[in-house]
Amino acid sequence: DAKTTQPTSMDCAEGRAANLPCNHSTISGNEYVYWYRQIHSQGPQYIIHGLKNNETNEMASLIITEDRKSSTLILPHATLRDTAVYYCIVRVYSGGGADGLTFGKGTHLIIQP
Amino acid sequence: DAGVIQSPRHEVTEMGQEVTLRCKPISGHDYLFWYRQTMMRGLELLIYFNNNVPIDDSGMPEDRFSAKMPNASFSTLKIQPSEPRDSAVYFCASSFQNNEQFFGPGTRLTVL
């Protein structure tokens, strides 16, 4: 899987939008961008994924640049419960098959009251 | 659904003892993954199964580690003999095909 680069930590005020960047300059054409987060003492939790179009679900929005070399995860109205480590992962989507996730160090997002 | 279930949640054992970690995946999921998390190495994939068959065990650190999946609703990760450096949080995850992986709460293992 392509390597990703994320800031080590970020702060965001409660109620504001949290924008988490991720660089994946060596991404291949068949690789998707996935985001997971891990709240302290819990297992990782899936957030969203995308290939090249922007995606939105009930948790977040994912903005992928046109050249696909970077992306931004947006939490529109951050709450204290969004404090967690956020992992950006690039992986091949192989149709019906699956493989394990390769986690980097992620970004520790701290929501300030 | 109750989600992925792992047991025990905490395990403290002495060096040299056998440790067995258990996982019940989400019903209907055909993939099961075992991960380990430490401060030094972060989250690492150990092994994963598809339809109860091990597909990739290249992440298993050494022969002291073994994993089985006797049926679609149960998997074990065994360490024998255990060593202090095996202390970590072990996560089990499951997915249906290549969809998102659902993680369990983890087992915190401490080897004294």
Coordinates of N, CA and C in Angstrom, one line a residue:
Chain A
D1 N 0.8 -1.2 0.0 CA 0.0 0.0 0.0 C 0.9 1.2 0.0
A2 N 0.3 2.3 -0.6 CA 1.1 3.6 -0.7 C 1.2 4.2 0.7
K3 N 2.3 4.9 0.9 CA 2.6 5.4 2.2 C 1.8 6.8 2.4
T4 N 1.3 7.1 3.5 CA 0.6 8.3 3.8 C 1.4 9.1 4.8
T5 N 1.2 10.4 4.7 CA 1.8 11.4 5.7 C 0.7 12.2 6.3
Q6 N 0.7 12.3 7.6 CA -0.3 13.0 8.4 C 0.4 13.8 9.5
P7 N -0.2 15.0 9.8 CA 0.4 15.7 11.0 C 0.3 14.9 12.2
T8 N 1.2 15.0 13.1 CA 1.2 14.2 14.4 C 0.0 14.6 15.2
S9 N -0.3 15.9 15.3 CA -1.4 16.3 16.2 C -2.1 17.6 15.7
M10 N -3.3 17.8 16.0 CA -4.1 19.0 15.7 C -5.0 19.3 16.8
D11 N -5.3 20.6 16.9 CA -6.3 21.0 17.9 C -7.5 21.6 17.1
C12 N -8.7 21.5 17.6 CA -9.8 22.2 17.0 C -10.8 22.6 18.1
A13 N -11.5 23.7 17.9 CA -12.4 24.1 18.9 C -13.8 23.4 18.7
E14 N -14.4 23.1 19.8 CA -15.7 22.4 19.8 C -16.7 23.2 19.0
G15 N -17.4 22.5 18.1 CA -18.4 23.2 17.3 C -17.9 23.7 16.0
R16 N -16.6 23.7 15.8 CA -16.0 24.1 14.6 C -15.7 22.9 13.7
A17 N -15.4 23.2 12.4 CA -15.1 22.1 11.5 C -13.6 21.7 11.7
A18 N -13.4 20.4 11.8 CA -12.1 19.9 11.9 C -11.6 19.3 10.5
N19 N -10.5 19.9 10.0 CA -10.0 19.5 8.7 C -8.7 18.7 8.9
L20 N -8.7 17.5 8.6 CA -7.5 16.6 8.8 C -6.9 16.3 7.4
P21 N -5.6 16.8 7.2 CA -5.0 16.5 5.9 C -4.3 15.2 5.9
C22 N -4.1 14.7 4.7 CA -3.3 13.5 4.4 C -2.7 13.6 3.1
N23 N -1.4 13.3 3.0 CA -0.7 13.3 1.8 C -0.4 11.8 1.4
H24 N -0.7 11.5 0.1 CA -0.4 10.1 -0.4 C 0.0 10.3 -1.8
S25 N 1.2 10.9 -2.0 CA 1.7 11.3 -3.3 C 2.0 10.1 -4.2
T26 N 2.1 8.9 -3.7 CA 2.5 7.7 -4.5 C 1.3 6.8 -4.7
I27 N 0.1 7.3 -4.5 CA -1.1 6.5 -4.6 C -1.2 6.0 -6.1
S28 N -1.7 4.8 -6.2 CA -1.9 4.2 -7.5 C -3.4 4.3 -7.9
G29 N -3.6 4.1 -9.2 CA -4.9 4.3 -9.8 C -6.0 3.4 -9.2
N30 N -5.6 2.3 -8.7 CA -6.6 1.3 -8.1 C -6.7 1.4 -6.6
E31 N -6.0 2.4 -6.0 CA -6.0 2.5 -4.5 C -7.0 3.5 -4.0
Y32 N -7.7 3.1 -3.0 CA -8.7 4.0 -2.3 C -8.1 4.6 -1.1
V33 N -8.7 5.7 -0.7 CA -8.3 6.4 0.5 C -9.3 6.0 1.6
Y34 N -8.9 5.5 2.7 CA -9.8 5.1 3.8 C -9.4 6.0 5.0
W35 N -10.4 6.2 5.8 CA -10.1 6.9 7.1 C -10.8 6.1 8.2
Y36 N -10.0 5.8 9.3 CA -10.4 5.2 10.5 C -10.0 6.1 11.6
R37 N -10.7 6.0 12.8 CA -10.3 6.7 14.0 C -10.3 5.7 15.1
Q38 N -9.5 6.1 16.1 CA -9.4 5.3 17.3 C -9.5 6.2 18.5
I39 N -10.6 6.0 19.2 CA -10.9 6.8 20.5 C -10.1 6.0 21.5
H40 N -9.6 6.7 22.5 CA -8.8 6.1 23.6 C -9.4 4.9 24.2
S41 N -8.6 3.8 24.2 CA -9.0 2.5 24.8 C -10.0 1.8 24.0
Q42 N -10.3 2.2 22.8 CA -11.3 1.5 22.0 C -10.6 0.9 20.7
G43 N -11.3 0.0 20.0 CA -10.8 -0.4 18.7 C -11.0 0.6 17.7
P44 N -10.2 0.6 16.6 CA -10.4 1.5 15.5 C -11.8 1.4 14.9
Q45 N -12.3 2.6 14.4 CA -13.6 2.7 13.8 C -13.6 3.2 12.4
Y46 N -14.2 2.6 11.5 CA -14.3 3.1 10.1 C -15.0 4.4 10.1
I47 N -14.5 5.3 9.2 CA -15.2 6.6 9.1 C -15.8 6.7 7.6
I48 N -14.9 6.6 6.6 CA -15.3 6.9 5.3 C -14.2 6.4 4.3
H49 N -14.5 6.2 3.1 CA -13.5 6.0 2.1 C -13.9 6.5 0.7
G50 N -12.9 6.7 -0.2 CA -13.3 7.2 -1.5 C -12.1 6.9 -2.5
L51 N -12.5 7.0 -3.8 CA -11.5 6.8 -4.8 C -11.0 8.1 -5.4
K52 N -11.9 8.8 -6.0 CA -11.5 10.1 -6.6 C -12.6 11.2 -6.4
N53 N -13.8 10.8 -6.2 CA -14.9 11.8 -6.0 C -15.0 12.1 -4.5
N54 N -15.5 13.3 -4.2 CA -15.7 13.6 -2.8 C -16.8 12.7 -2.3
E55 N -16.7 12.4 -1.0 CA -17.7 11.5 -0.4 C -18.2 12.1 0.9
T56 N -19.4 11.9 1.2 CA -20.0 12.4 2.5 C -20.9 11.3 3.1
N57 N -20.8 11.1 4.4 CA -21.7 10.3 5.1 C -22.1 11.0 6.4
E58 N -22.8 10.2 7.3 CA -23.3 10.9 8.5 C -22.2 11.3 9.4
M59 N -21.0 10.8 9.3 CA -19.9 11.1 10.2 C -19.0 12.2 9.7
A60 N -18.7 12.2 8.3 CA -17.7 13.1 7.8 C -17.8 13.3 6.3
S61 N -17.0 14.2 5.8 CA -16.8 14.3 4.4 C -15.3 14.1 4.0
L62 N -15.1 13.5 2.8 CA -13.8 13.3 2.4 C -13.6 14.0 1.1
I63 N -12.6 14.9 1.0 CA -12.3 15.7 -0.2 C -10.9 15.1 -0.7
I64 N -10.9 14.7 -1.9 CA -9.7 14.1 -2.6 C -9.4 15.1 -3.7
T65 N -8.1 15.5 -3.7 CA -7.7 16.4 -4.8 C -7.8 15.7 -6.2
E66 N -7.8 16.6 -7.2 CA -8.0 16.0 -8.5 C -6.8 15.1 -8.9
D67 N -5.6 15.4 -8.5 CA -4.5 14.5 -8.8 C -4.4 13.3 -7.9
R68 N -5.3 13.3 -6.9 CA -5.4 12.2 -5.9 C -4.1 12.1 -5.0
K69 N -3.3 13.1 -5.0 CA -2.1 13.0 -4.1 C -2.3 13.4 -2.7
S70 N -3.5 14.0 -2.4 CA -3.8 14.3 -1.0 C -5.3 14.3 -0.8
S71 N -5.6 14.3 0.4 CA -7.1 14.3 0.8 C -7.2 15.0 2.1
T72 N -8.5 15.4 2.4 CA -8.8 16.0 3.7 C -10.1 15.4 4.2
L73 N -10.0 15.0 5.5 CA -11.2 14.5 6.2 C -11.8 15.7 6.9
I74 N -13.1 15.9 6.8 CA -13.7 17.0 7.4 C -14.8 16.5 8.4
L75 N -14.6 16.9 9.6 CA -15.7 16.6 10.6 C -16.4 18.0 10.8
P76 N -17.6 18.1 10.3 CA -18.3 19.4 10.1 C -18.5 20.2 11.4
H77 N -18.9 19.5 12.5 CA -19.1 20.2 13.7 C -18.5 19.3 14.9
A78 N -17.3 19.6 15.1 CA -16.6 18.7 16.0 C -17.1 18.8 17.5
T79 N -17.2 17.6 18.1 CA -17.6 17.6 19.5 C -16.4 17.0 20.3
L80 N -16.5 17.1 21.6 CA -15.5 16.5 22.5 C -15.3 15.0 22.2
R81 N -16.3 14.3 21.8 CA -16.2 12.9 21.6 C -15.5 12.6 20.3
D82 N -15.1 13.6 19.5 CA -14.4 13.3 18.3 C -12.9 13.3 18.6
T83 N -12.5 13.6 19.8 CA -11.1 13.5 20.2 C -10.6 12.1 20.0
A84 N -9.6 11.9 19.2 CA -9.2 10.5 18.8 C -7.9 10.6 17.9
V85 N -7.4 9.5 17.6 CA -6.3 9.4 16.6 C -7.0 9.0 15.3
Y86 N -6.7 9.8 14.3 CA -7.3 9.6 13.0 C -6.3 9.0 12.0
Y87 N -6.6 7.9 11.4 CA -5.7 7.2 10.5 C -6.2 7.4 9.0
C88 N -5.3 7.8 8.2 CA -5.5 7.8 6.7 C -4.8 6.6 6.1
I89 N -5.5 5.8 5.4 CA -4.9 4.6 4.9 C -5.2 4.5 3.4
V90 N -4.2 4.1 2.6 CA -4.4 3.9 1.2 C -4.3 2.4 0.9
R91 N -5.3 1.8 0.3 CA -5.3 0.4 0.0 C -6.0 0.1 -1.3
V92 N -5.6 -1.0 -1.8 CA -6.2 -1.5 -3.1 C -7.6 -2.0 -2.8
Y93 N -8.5 -1.7 -3.6 CA -9.9 -2.3 -3.6 C -9.9 -3.4 -4.6
S94 N -10.0 -4.6 -4.1 CA -9.9 -5.8 -5.0 C -11.2 -6.5 -5.1
G95 N -12.3 -5.7 -5.3 CA -13.6 -6.3 -5.6 C -14.1 -7.1 -4.4
G96 N -14.2 -8.4 -4.6 CA -14.8 -9.2 -3.5 C -13.7 -9.6 -2.4
G97 N -12.5 -9.4 -2.8 CA -11.4 -9.8 -1.9 C -11.1 -8.7 -0.9
A98 N -10.3 -9.0 0.1 CA -10.0 -8.0 1.1 C -8.6 -8.4 1.7
D99 N -8.0 -7.4 2.3 CA -6.7 -7.7 3.0 C -6.6 -6.8 4.2
G100 N -5.6 -6.9 4.9 CA -5.4 -6.2 6.2 C -5.2 -4.7 5.9
L101 N -5.4 -3.9 7.0 CA -5.1 -2.5 6.9 C -3.7 -2.2 7.4
T102 N -3.0 -1.3 6.8 CA -1.7 -0.9 7.2 C -1.8 0.5 7.9
F103 N -1.7 0.5 9.2 CA -1.9 1.8 9.9 C -0.5 2.5 10.1
G104 N -0.6 3.8 9.8 CA 0.6 4.7 10.2 C 0.4 5.2 11.6
K105 N 1.0 6.3 11.8 CA 1.0 6.9 13.2 C -0.3 7.7 13.4
G106 N -0.9 8.2 12.3 CA -2.1 8.9 12.4 C -2.0 10.3 13.0
T107 N -3.1 11.0 13.1 CA -3.1 12.4 13.6 C -4.0 12.3 14.9
H108 N -3.4 12.8 16.0 CA -4.1 12.9 17.2 C -4.9 14.2 17.2
L109 N -6.2 14.1 17.1 CA -7.0 15.3 17.0 C -7.6 15.6 18.4
I110 N -7.4 16.7 18.9 CA -7.9 17.1 20.2 C -8.9 18.2 20.1
I111 N -10.1 18.0 20.5 CA -11.2 19.0 20.4 C -11.2 19.7 21.8
Q112 N -11.0 21.0 21.7 CA -10.9 21.9 22.9 C -12.3 22.4 23.2
P113 N -12.7 22.4 24.5 CA -14.0 23.0 24.8 C -14.1 24.5 24.7
Chain B
D1 N -26.9 -6.5 16.1 CA -25.8 -7.3 16.3 C -24.9 -6.7 17.4
A2 N -24.2 -7.6 18.1 CA -23.4 -7.2 19.3 C -22.1 -6.6 18.8
G3 N -21.7 -6.7 17.6 CA -20.4 -6.4 17.1 C -19.4 -7.5 17.3
V4 N -18.2 -7.2 17.1 CA -17.1 -8.2 17.3 C -16.9 -8.3 18.8
I5 N -16.9 -9.6 19.3 CA -16.7 -9.8 20.7 C -15.3 -10.5 20.9
Q6 N -14.6 -9.9 21.9 CA -13.3 -10.5 22.3 C -13.3 -10.8 23.8
S7 N -12.6 -11.9 24.1 CA -12.4 -12.2 25.5 C -11.0 -12.9 25.6
P8 N -10.5 -12.7 26.8 CA -10.9 -11.8 27.9 C -10.6 -10.4 27.5
R9 N -11.1 -9.4 28.2 CA -10.7 -8.0 27.9 C -9.4 -7.6 28.5
H10 N -9.0 -8.3 29.6 CA -7.7 -8.1 30.2 C -7.1 -9.4 30.6
E11 N -5.8 -9.6 30.4 CA -5.2 -10.8 30.7 C -3.8 -10.5 31.3
V12 N -3.5 -11.0 32.5 CA -2.2 -10.8 33.1 C -1.7 -12.2 33.3
T13 N -0.5 -12.5 32.8 CA 0.1 -13.8 33.0 C 1.6 -13.7 33.2
E14 N 2.2 -14.8 33.5 CA 3.6 -14.8 33.8 C 4.4 -15.3 32.6
M15 N 5.6 -14.9 32.4 CA 6.4 -15.3 31.3 C 6.5 -16.9 31.3
G16 N 6.3 -17.4 30.0 CA 6.4 -18.8 29.9 C 5.0 -19.5 29.8
Q17 N 4.0 -18.8 30.3 CA 2.6 -19.4 30.3 C 2.0 -19.3 28.9
E18 N 1.0 -20.2 28.7 CA 0.3 -20.1 27.4 C -0.9 -19.1 27.6
V19 N -1.1 -18.4 26.5 CA -2.2 -17.4 26.5 C -3.1 -17.6 25.3
T20 N -4.4 -17.7 25.5 CA -5.3 -17.8 24.4 C -6.3 -16.7 24.4
L21 N -6.3 -16.0 23.3 CA -7.3 -14.9 23.1 C -8.3 -15.3 22.1
R22 N -9.6 -14.9 22.4 CA -10.7 -15.4 21.6 C -11.5 -14.3 21.0
C23 N -12.1 -14.6 19.8 CA -12.8 -13.6 19.0 C -14.0 -14.2 18.4
K24 N -15.1 -13.5 18.5 CA -16.3 -13.9 17.8 C -16.6 -12.8 16.8
P25 N -16.6 -13.1 15.5 CA -16.8 -12.0 14.5 C -18.3 -11.7 14.4
I26 N -18.6 -10.7 13.6 CA -20.0 -10.3 13.3 C -20.6 -11.4 12.4
S27 N -21.8 -11.8 12.7 CA -22.4 -12.9 11.9 C -22.5 -12.5 10.4
G28 N -22.1 -13.4 9.6 CA -22.2 -13.1 8.1 C -21.0 -12.5 7.5
H29 N -20.0 -12.1 8.4 CA -18.8 -11.6 7.8 C -17.9 -12.8 7.4
D30 N -17.2 -12.6 6.3 CA -16.4 -13.7 5.8 C -14.9 -13.5 6.0
Y31 N -14.5 -12.3 6.5 CA -13.1 -12.1 6.8 C -12.9 -11.8 8.3
L32 N -11.8 -12.3 8.8 CA -11.4 -12.1 10.2 C -10.0 -11.7 10.3
F33 N -9.7 -10.7 11.0 CA -8.3 -10.1 11.1 C -7.9 -10.1 12.6
W34 N -6.6 -10.4 12.8 CA -6.0 -10.2 14.1 C -4.9 -9.1 14.0
Y35 N -5.0 -8.0 14.9 CA -4.0 -7.0 14.9 C -3.4 -6.9 16.3
R36 N -2.3 -6.3 16.4 CA -1.6 -6.0 17.7 C -1.2 -4.6 17.7
Q37 N -1.4 -3.9 18.9 CA -1.0 -2.5 19.0 C -0.1 -2.3 20.2
T38 N 1.0 -1.7 20.0 CA 2.0 -1.4 21.0 C 2.4 0.1 20.8
M39 N 2.9 0.7 21.9 CA 3.3 2.1 21.8 C 4.5 2.2 20.7
M40 N 5.4 1.2 20.7 CA 6.5 1.3 19.9 C 6.2 1.1 18.4
R41 N 5.3 0.1 18.1 CA 5.1 -0.3 16.7 C 3.7 0.1 16.2
G42 N 2.9 0.6 17.0 CA 1.5 1.0 16.6 C 0.7 -0.2 16.3
L43 N -0.3 -0.1 15.4 CA -1.2 -1.1 15.0 C -0.6 -2.0 13.9
E44 N -0.5 -3.3 14.1 CA 0.1 -4.2 13.1 C -0.8 -5.3 12.8
L45 N -0.9 -5.7 11.5 CA -1.7 -6.8 11.2 C -0.9 -8.1 11.4
L46 N -1.5 -9.1 12.1 CA -0.8 -10.3 12.4 C -1.2 -11.4 11.4
I47 N -2.5 -11.6 11.2 CA -2.9 -12.7 10.3 C -4.4 -12.4 10.0
Y48 N -4.8 -12.9 8.8 CA -6.2 -12.8 8.5 C -6.7 -14.0 7.8
F49 N -8.0 -14.3 8.0 CA -8.7 -15.4 7.5 C -9.8 -15.0 6.5
N50 N -10.0 -15.9 5.5 CA -11.2 -15.7 4.6 C -11.9 -17.0 4.6
N51 N -13.2 -17.0 5.0 CA -14.0 -18.2 5.1 C -13.3 -19.3 5.9
N52 N -12.7 -18.9 7.0 CA -12.1 -19.7 8.0 C -10.7 -20.2 7.6
V53 N -10.2 -19.8 6.4 CA -8.9 -20.3 5.9 C -7.9 -19.2 6.1
P54 N -6.8 -19.5 6.7 CA -5.7 -18.4 6.8 C -5.2 -18.0 5.5
I55 N -5.2 -16.7 5.2 CA -4.8 -16.2 3.9 C -3.3 -15.6 4.0
D56 N -3.1 -14.9 5.0 CA -1.8 -14.2 5.1 C -1.4 -14.2 6.6
D57 N -0.3 -14.9 6.9 CA 0.2 -14.9 8.3 C 1.6 -14.3 8.4
S58 N 1.9 -13.5 7.4 CA 3.3 -12.9 7.4 C 3.5 -12.0 8.5
G59 N 2.5 -11.5 9.2 CA 2.7 -10.6 10.3 C 2.8 -11.2 11.6
M60 N 2.7 -12.5 11.7 CA 2.8 -13.3 12.9 C 4.3 -13.2 13.3
P61 N 4.6 -12.7 14.5 CA 6.0 -12.4 14.8 C 6.9 -13.7 14.9
E62 N 6.5 -14.8 15.3 CA 7.3 -15.9 15.4 C 6.5 -17.2 15.7
D63 N 7.2 -18.3 15.8 CA 6.4 -19.6 15.9 C 5.7 -19.7 17.2
R64 N 6.0 -18.8 18.2 CA 5.2 -18.9 19.4 C 3.8 -18.5 19.3
F65 N 3.5 -17.8 18.2 CA 2.2 -17.3 17.9 C 1.5 -18.3 16.9
S66 N 0.2 -18.6 17.2 CA -0.6 -19.4 16.3 C -2.0 -18.9 16.3
A67 N -2.7 -19.0 15.2 CA -4.1 -18.6 15.2 C -4.9 -19.7 14.4
K68 N -6.2 -19.8 14.9 CA -7.0 -20.8 14.3 C -8.4 -20.2 14.1
M69 N -9.2 -20.8 13.2 CA -10.5 -20.4 13.0 C -11.3 -21.6 12.7
P70 N -11.8 -22.4 13.7 CA -12.4 -23.6 13.4 C -13.8 -23.5 12.8
N71 N -14.4 -22.4 12.9 CA -15.7 -22.2 12.3 C -15.9 -20.7 12.1
A72 N -17.0 -20.4 11.4 CA -17.2 -19.0 11.0 C -17.5 -18.0 12.1
S73 N -17.8 -18.6 13.3 CA -18.1 -17.7 14.5 C -17.1 -17.7 15.6
F74 N -15.9 -18.2 15.3 CA -14.9 -18.3 16.4 C -13.5 -18.3 15.9
S75 N -12.6 -17.6 16.5 CA -11.2 -17.6 16.2 C -10.4 -17.5 17.5
T76 N -9.2 -18.1 17.5 CA -8.3 -18.0 18.7 C -7.0 -17.5 18.2
L77 N -6.3 -16.8 19.1 CA -4.9 -16.4 18.9 C -4.2 -16.9 20.1
K78 N -3.2 -17.8 19.9 CA -2.5 -18.4 21.0 C -1.0 -18.0 21.0
I79 N -0.5 -17.8 22.2 CA 0.9 -17.5 22.4 C 1.4 -18.5 23.4
Q80 N 2.4 -19.2 22.9 CA 3.0 -20.3 23.8 C 4.5 -20.5 23.4
P81 N 5.4 -20.3 24.3 CA 5.2 -19.6 25.6 C 5.2 -18.1 25.5
S82 N 4.5 -17.4 26.4 CA 4.5 -16.0 26.3 C 5.7 -15.3 26.9
E83 N 6.0 -14.1 26.4 CA 7.2 -13.4 26.8 C 6.8 -11.9 27.1
P84 N 7.5 -11.2 28.0 CA 7.1 -9.8 28.3 C 6.9 -8.9 27.1
R85 N 7.7 -9.2 26.0 CA 7.6 -8.3 24.9 C 6.3 -8.6 24.1
D86 N 5.5 -9.6 24.5 CA 4.2 -9.8 23.8 C 3.2 -8.9 24.4
S87 N 3.5 -8.2 25.5 CA 2.5 -7.3 26.1 C 2.0 -6.3 25.1
A88 N 0.7 -6.2 24.9 CA 0.2 -5.3 23.9 C -1.4 -5.4 24.0
V89 N -2.0 -4.6 23.2 CA -3.5 -4.8 23.0 C -3.7 -5.5 21.7
Y90 N -4.4 -6.6 21.8 CA -4.7 -7.4 20.6 C -6.2 -7.2 20.2
F91 N -6.3 -6.8 18.9 CA -7.6 -6.5 18.3 C -8.0 -7.6 17.3
C92 N -9.2 -7.9 17.3 CA -9.8 -8.7 16.3 C -10.8 -7.9 15.5
A93 N -10.8 -8.1 14.2 CA -11.8 -7.3 13.3 C -12.4 -8.3 12.3
S94 N -13.6 -7.9 11.9 CA -14.2 -8.7 10.8 C -14.8 -7.8 9.8
S95 N -15.0 -8.4 8.6 CA -15.6 -7.6 7.5 C -16.3 -8.6 6.5
F96 N -17.2 -8.0 5.8 CA -17.8 -8.7 4.7 C -17.1 -8.3 3.4
Q97 N -16.4 -9.3 2.8 CA -15.6 -9.0 1.6 C -14.7 -7.8 1.9
N98 N -14.7 -6.9 1.0 CA -13.8 -5.8 1.1 C -14.4 -4.5 1.7
N99 N -15.5 -4.7 2.4 CA -16.1 -3.6 3.0 C -15.4 -3.2 4.3
E100 N -15.9 -2.2 5.0 CA -15.2 -1.7 6.2 C -15.0 -2.8 7.2
Q101 N -13.9 -2.7 7.9 CA -13.6 -3.6 9.0 C -14.2 -3.1 10.3
F102 N -14.8 -4.0 11.0 CA -15.3 -3.7 12.3 C -14.4 -4.3 13.4
F103 N -14.0 -3.5 14.3 CA -13.0 -3.9 15.3 C -13.7 -4.2 16.6
G104 N -13.2 -5.2 17.3 CA -13.6 -5.5 18.7 C -13.0 -4.5 19.7
P105 N -13.3 -4.7 20.9 CA -12.8 -3.8 22.0 C -11.3 -4.0 22.4
G106 N -10.8 -5.2 21.9 CA -9.4 -5.5 22.2 C -9.2 -6.3 23.5
T107 N -8.1 -7.0 23.6 CA -7.7 -7.7 24.8 C -6.3 -7.1 25.2
R108 N -6.3 -6.6 26.4 CA -5.0 -6.0 26.9 C -4.3 -7.1 27.6
L109 N -3.1 -7.5 27.0 CA -2.3 -8.6 27.5 C -1.1 -8.0 28.2
T110 N -0.9 -8.4 29.4 CA 0.3 -8.1 30.2 C 1.1 -9.4 30.6
V111 N 2.3 -9.5 30.1 CA 3.1 -10.7 30.5 C 4.2 -10.2 31.4
L112 N 4.2 -10.7 32.6 CA 5.1 -10.3 33.6 C 6.4 -11.1 33.6

